[in-house]
mmCIF file of N, CA and C in Angstrom:
data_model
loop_
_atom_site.group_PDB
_atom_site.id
_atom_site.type_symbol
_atom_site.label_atom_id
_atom_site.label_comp_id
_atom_site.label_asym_id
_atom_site.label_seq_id
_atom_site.Cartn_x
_atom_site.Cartn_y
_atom_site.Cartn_z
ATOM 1 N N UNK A 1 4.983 55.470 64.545
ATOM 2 C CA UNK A 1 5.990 54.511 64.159
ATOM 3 C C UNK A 1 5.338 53.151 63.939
ATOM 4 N N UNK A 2 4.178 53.017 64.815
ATOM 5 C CA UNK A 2 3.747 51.858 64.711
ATOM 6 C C UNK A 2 3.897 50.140 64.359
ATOM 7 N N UNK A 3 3.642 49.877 62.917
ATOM 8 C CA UNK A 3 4.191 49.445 62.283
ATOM 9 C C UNK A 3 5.617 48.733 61.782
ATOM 10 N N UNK A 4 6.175 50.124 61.196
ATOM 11 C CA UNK A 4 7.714 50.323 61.301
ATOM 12 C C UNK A 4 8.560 49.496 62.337
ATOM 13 N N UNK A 5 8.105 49.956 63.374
ATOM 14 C CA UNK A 5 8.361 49.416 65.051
ATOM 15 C C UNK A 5 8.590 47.871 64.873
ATOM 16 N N UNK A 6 7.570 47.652 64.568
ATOM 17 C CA UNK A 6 6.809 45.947 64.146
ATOM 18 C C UNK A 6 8.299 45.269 63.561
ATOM 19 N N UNK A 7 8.083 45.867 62.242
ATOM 20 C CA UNK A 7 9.056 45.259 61.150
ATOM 21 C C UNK A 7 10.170 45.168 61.925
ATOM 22 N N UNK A 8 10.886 46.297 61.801
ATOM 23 C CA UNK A 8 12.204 46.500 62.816
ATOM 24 C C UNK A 8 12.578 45.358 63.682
ATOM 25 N N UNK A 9 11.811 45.334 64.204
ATOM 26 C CA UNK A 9 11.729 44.444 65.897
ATOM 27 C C UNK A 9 12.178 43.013 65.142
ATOM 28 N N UNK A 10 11.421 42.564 64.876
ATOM 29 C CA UNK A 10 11.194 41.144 64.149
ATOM 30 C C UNK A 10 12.250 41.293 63.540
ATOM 31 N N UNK A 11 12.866 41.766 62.566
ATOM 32 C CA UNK A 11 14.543 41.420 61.419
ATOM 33 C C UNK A 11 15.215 41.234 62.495
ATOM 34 N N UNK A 12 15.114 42.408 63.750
ATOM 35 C CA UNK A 12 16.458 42.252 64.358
ATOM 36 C C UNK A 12 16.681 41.082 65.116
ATOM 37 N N UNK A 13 15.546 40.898 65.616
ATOM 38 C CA UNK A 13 15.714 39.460 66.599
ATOM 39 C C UNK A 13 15.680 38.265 65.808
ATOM 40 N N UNK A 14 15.290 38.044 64.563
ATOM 41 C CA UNK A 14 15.403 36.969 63.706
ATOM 42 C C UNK A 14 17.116 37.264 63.634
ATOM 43 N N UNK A 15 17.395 38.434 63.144
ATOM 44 C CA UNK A 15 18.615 38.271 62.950
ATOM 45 C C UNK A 15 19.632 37.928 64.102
ATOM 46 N N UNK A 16 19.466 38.358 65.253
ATOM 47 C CA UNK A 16 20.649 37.792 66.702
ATOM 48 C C UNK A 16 20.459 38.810 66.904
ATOM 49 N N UNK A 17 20.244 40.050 66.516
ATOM 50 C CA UNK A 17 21.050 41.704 66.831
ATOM 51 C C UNK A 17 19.842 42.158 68.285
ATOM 52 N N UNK A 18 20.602 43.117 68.650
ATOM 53 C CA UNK A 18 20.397 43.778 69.415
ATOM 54 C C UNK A 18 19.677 44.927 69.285
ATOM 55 N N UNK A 19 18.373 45.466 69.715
ATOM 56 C CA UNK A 19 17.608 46.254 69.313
ATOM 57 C C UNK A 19 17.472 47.422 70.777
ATOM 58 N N UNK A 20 17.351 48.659 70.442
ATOM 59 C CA UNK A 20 16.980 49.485 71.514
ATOM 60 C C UNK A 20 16.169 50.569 71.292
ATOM 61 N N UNK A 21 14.908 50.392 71.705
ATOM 62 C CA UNK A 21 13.725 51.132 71.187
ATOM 63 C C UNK A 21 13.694 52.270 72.787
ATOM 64 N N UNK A 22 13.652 53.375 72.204
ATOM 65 C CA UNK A 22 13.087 54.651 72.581
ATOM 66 C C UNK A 22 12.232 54.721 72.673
ATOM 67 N N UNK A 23 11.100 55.154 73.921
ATOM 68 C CA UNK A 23 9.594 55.730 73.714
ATOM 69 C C UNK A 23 9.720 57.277 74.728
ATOM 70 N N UNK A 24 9.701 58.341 74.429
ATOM 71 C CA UNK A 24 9.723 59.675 74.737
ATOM 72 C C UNK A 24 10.451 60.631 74.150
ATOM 73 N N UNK A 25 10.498 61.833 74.571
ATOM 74 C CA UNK A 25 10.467 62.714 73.800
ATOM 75 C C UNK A 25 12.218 63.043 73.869
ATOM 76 N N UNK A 26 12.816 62.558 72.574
ATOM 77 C CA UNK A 26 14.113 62.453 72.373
ATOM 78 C C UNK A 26 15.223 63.333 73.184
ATOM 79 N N UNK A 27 14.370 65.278 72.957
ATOM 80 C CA UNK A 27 15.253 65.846 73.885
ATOM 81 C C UNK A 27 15.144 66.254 74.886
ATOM 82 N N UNK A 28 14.357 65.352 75.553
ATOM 83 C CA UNK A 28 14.222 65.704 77.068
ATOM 84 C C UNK A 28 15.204 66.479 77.942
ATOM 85 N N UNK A 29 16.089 65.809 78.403
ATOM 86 C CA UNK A 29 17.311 65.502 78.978
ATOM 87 C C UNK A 29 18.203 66.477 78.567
ATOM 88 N N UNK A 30 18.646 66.397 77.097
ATOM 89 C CA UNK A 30 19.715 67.536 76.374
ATOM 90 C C UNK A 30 18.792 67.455 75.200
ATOM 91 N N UNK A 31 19.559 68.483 74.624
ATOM 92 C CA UNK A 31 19.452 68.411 73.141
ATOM 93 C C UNK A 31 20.198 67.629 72.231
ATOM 94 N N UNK A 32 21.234 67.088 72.515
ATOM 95 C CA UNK A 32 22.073 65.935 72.014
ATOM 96 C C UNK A 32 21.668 64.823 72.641
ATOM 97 N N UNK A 33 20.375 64.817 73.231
ATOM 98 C CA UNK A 33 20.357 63.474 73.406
ATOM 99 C C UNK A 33 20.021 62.146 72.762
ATOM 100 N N UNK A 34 19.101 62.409 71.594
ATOM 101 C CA UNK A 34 19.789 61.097 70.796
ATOM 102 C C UNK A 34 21.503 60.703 70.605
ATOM 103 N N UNK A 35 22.019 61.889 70.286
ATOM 104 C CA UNK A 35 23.421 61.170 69.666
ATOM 105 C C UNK A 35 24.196 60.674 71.178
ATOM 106 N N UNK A 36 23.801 61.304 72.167
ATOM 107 C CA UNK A 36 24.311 60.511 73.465
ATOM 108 C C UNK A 36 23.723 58.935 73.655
ATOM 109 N N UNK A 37 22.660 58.727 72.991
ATOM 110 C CA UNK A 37 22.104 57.498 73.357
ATOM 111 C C UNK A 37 23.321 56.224 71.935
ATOM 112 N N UNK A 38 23.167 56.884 70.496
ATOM 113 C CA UNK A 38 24.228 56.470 69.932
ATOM 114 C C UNK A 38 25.094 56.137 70.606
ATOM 115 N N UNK A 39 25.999 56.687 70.683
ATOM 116 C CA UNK A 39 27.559 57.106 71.831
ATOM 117 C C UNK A 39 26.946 55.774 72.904
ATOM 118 N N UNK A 40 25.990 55.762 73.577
ATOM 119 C CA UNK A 40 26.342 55.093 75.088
ATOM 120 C C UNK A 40 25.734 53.478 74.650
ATOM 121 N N UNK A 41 25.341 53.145 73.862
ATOM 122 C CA UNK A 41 24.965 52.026 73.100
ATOM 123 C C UNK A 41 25.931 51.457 72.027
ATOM 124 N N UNK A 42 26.274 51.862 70.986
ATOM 125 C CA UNK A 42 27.497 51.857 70.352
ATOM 126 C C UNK A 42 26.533 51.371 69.305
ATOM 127 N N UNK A 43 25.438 52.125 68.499
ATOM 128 C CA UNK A 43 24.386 52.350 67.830
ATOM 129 C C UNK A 43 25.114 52.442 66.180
ATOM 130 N N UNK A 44 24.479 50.628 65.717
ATOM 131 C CA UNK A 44 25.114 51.120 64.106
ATOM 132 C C UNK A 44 24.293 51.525 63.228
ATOM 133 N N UNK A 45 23.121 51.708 63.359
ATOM 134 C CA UNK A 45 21.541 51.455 62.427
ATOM 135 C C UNK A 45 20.761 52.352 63.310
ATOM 136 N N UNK A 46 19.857 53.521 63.279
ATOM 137 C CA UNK A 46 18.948 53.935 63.736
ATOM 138 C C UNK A 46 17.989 54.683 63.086
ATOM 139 N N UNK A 47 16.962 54.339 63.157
ATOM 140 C CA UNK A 47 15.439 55.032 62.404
ATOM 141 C C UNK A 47 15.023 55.985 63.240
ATOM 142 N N UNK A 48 14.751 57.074 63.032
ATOM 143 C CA UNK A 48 13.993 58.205 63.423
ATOM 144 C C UNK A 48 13.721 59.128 62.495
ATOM 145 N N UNK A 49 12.641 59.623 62.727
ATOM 146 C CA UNK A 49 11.686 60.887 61.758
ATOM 147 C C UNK A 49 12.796 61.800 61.256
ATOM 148 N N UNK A 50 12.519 61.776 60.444
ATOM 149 C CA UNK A 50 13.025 62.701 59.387
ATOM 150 C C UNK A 50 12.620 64.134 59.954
ATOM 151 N N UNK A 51 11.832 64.297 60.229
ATOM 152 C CA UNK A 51 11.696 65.541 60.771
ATOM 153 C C UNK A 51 12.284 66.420 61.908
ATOM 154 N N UNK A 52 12.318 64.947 62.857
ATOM 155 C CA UNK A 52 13.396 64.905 63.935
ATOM 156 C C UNK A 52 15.035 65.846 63.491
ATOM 157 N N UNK A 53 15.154 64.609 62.705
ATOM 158 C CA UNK A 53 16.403 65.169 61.972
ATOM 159 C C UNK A 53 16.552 66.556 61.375
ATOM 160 N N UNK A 54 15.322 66.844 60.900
ATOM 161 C CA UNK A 54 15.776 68.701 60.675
ATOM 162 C C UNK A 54 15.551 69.653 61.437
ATOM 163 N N UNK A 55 14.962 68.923 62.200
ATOM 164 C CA UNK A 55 14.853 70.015 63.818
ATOM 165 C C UNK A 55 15.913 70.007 64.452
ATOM 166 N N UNK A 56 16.668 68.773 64.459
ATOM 167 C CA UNK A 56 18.228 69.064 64.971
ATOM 168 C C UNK A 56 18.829 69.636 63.954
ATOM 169 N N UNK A 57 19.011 69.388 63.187
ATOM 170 C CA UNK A 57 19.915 70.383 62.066
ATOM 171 C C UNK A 57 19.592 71.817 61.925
ATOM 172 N N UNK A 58 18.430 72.724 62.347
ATOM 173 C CA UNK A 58 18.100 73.766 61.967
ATOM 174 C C UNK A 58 18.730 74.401 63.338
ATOM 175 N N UNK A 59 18.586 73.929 64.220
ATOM 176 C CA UNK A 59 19.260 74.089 65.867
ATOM 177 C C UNK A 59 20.772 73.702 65.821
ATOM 178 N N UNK A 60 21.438 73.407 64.972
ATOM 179 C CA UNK A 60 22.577 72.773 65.376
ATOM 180 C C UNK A 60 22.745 71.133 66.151
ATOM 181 N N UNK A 61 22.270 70.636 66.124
ATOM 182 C CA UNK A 61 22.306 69.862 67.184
ATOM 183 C C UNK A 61 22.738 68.500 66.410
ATOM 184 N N UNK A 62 23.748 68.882 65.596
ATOM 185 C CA UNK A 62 24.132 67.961 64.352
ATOM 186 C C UNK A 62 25.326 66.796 65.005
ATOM 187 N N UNK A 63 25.535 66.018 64.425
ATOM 188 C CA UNK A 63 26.798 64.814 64.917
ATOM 189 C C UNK A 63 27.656 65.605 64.455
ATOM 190 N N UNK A 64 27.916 65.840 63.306
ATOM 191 C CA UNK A 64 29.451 66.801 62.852
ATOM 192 C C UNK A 64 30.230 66.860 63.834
ATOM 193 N N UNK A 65 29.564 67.513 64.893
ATOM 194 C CA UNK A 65 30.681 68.160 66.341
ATOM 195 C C UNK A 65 31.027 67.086 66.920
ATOM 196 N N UNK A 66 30.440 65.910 67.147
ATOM 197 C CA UNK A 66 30.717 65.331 68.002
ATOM 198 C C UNK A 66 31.151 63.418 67.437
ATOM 199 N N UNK A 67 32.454 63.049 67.726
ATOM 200 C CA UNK A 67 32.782 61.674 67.284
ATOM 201 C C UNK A 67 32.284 60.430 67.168
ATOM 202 N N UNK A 68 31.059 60.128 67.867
ATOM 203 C CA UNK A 68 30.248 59.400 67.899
ATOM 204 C C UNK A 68 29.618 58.863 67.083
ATOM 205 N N UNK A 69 29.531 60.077 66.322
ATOM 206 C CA UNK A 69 28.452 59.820 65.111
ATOM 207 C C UNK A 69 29.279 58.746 63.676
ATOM 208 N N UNK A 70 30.575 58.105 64.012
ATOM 209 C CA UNK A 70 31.222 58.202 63.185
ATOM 210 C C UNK A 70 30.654 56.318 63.089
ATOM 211 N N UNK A 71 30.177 55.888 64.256
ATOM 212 C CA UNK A 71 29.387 54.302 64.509
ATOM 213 C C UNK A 71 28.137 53.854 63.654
ATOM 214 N N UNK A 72 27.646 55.193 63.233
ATOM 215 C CA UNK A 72 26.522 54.795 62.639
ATOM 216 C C UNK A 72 26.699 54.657 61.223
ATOM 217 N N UNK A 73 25.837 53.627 60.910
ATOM 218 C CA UNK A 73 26.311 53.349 59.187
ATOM 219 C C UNK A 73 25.161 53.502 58.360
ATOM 220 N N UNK A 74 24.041 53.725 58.920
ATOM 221 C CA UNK A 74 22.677 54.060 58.770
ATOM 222 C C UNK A 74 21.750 54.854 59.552
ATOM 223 N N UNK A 75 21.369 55.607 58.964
ATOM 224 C CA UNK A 75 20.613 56.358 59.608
ATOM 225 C C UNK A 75 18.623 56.540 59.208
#
């Protein structure tokens, strides 16, 4: 992420916003646990690997099911 990280960081705090950076392995905990971290943050913007993302989708592990997902306006 490196980089990315960098940029990110810097808009948001130039901008006022509120930033919440992750470092470990997303599904530790559950397998919904990104979209629980959405949900318990109230997450409108979040970057993660694309790859990420089709590893939950090939598993199910999609927002569809769950209402939460309805906060995010970017992904």
């Amino acid at each position: 992420v490196g980089w990315v990280s960098w940029n990110m960081t810097i808009n948001t705090l130039h901008l006022g916003l509120t930033a919440v950076n992750y470092d470990g392995y997303v599904f530790q905990e559950s397998p919904m646990r990104f979209w629980d971290l959405v949900d318990k943050f109230g997450l409108t913007i979040a970057y993660i690997w694309n790859s990420t993302l089709e590893f939950m989708e090939t598993h199910g592990w999609t927002p569809s099911k769950f209402p939460y997902h309805l906060l995010l306006k970017r992904l």
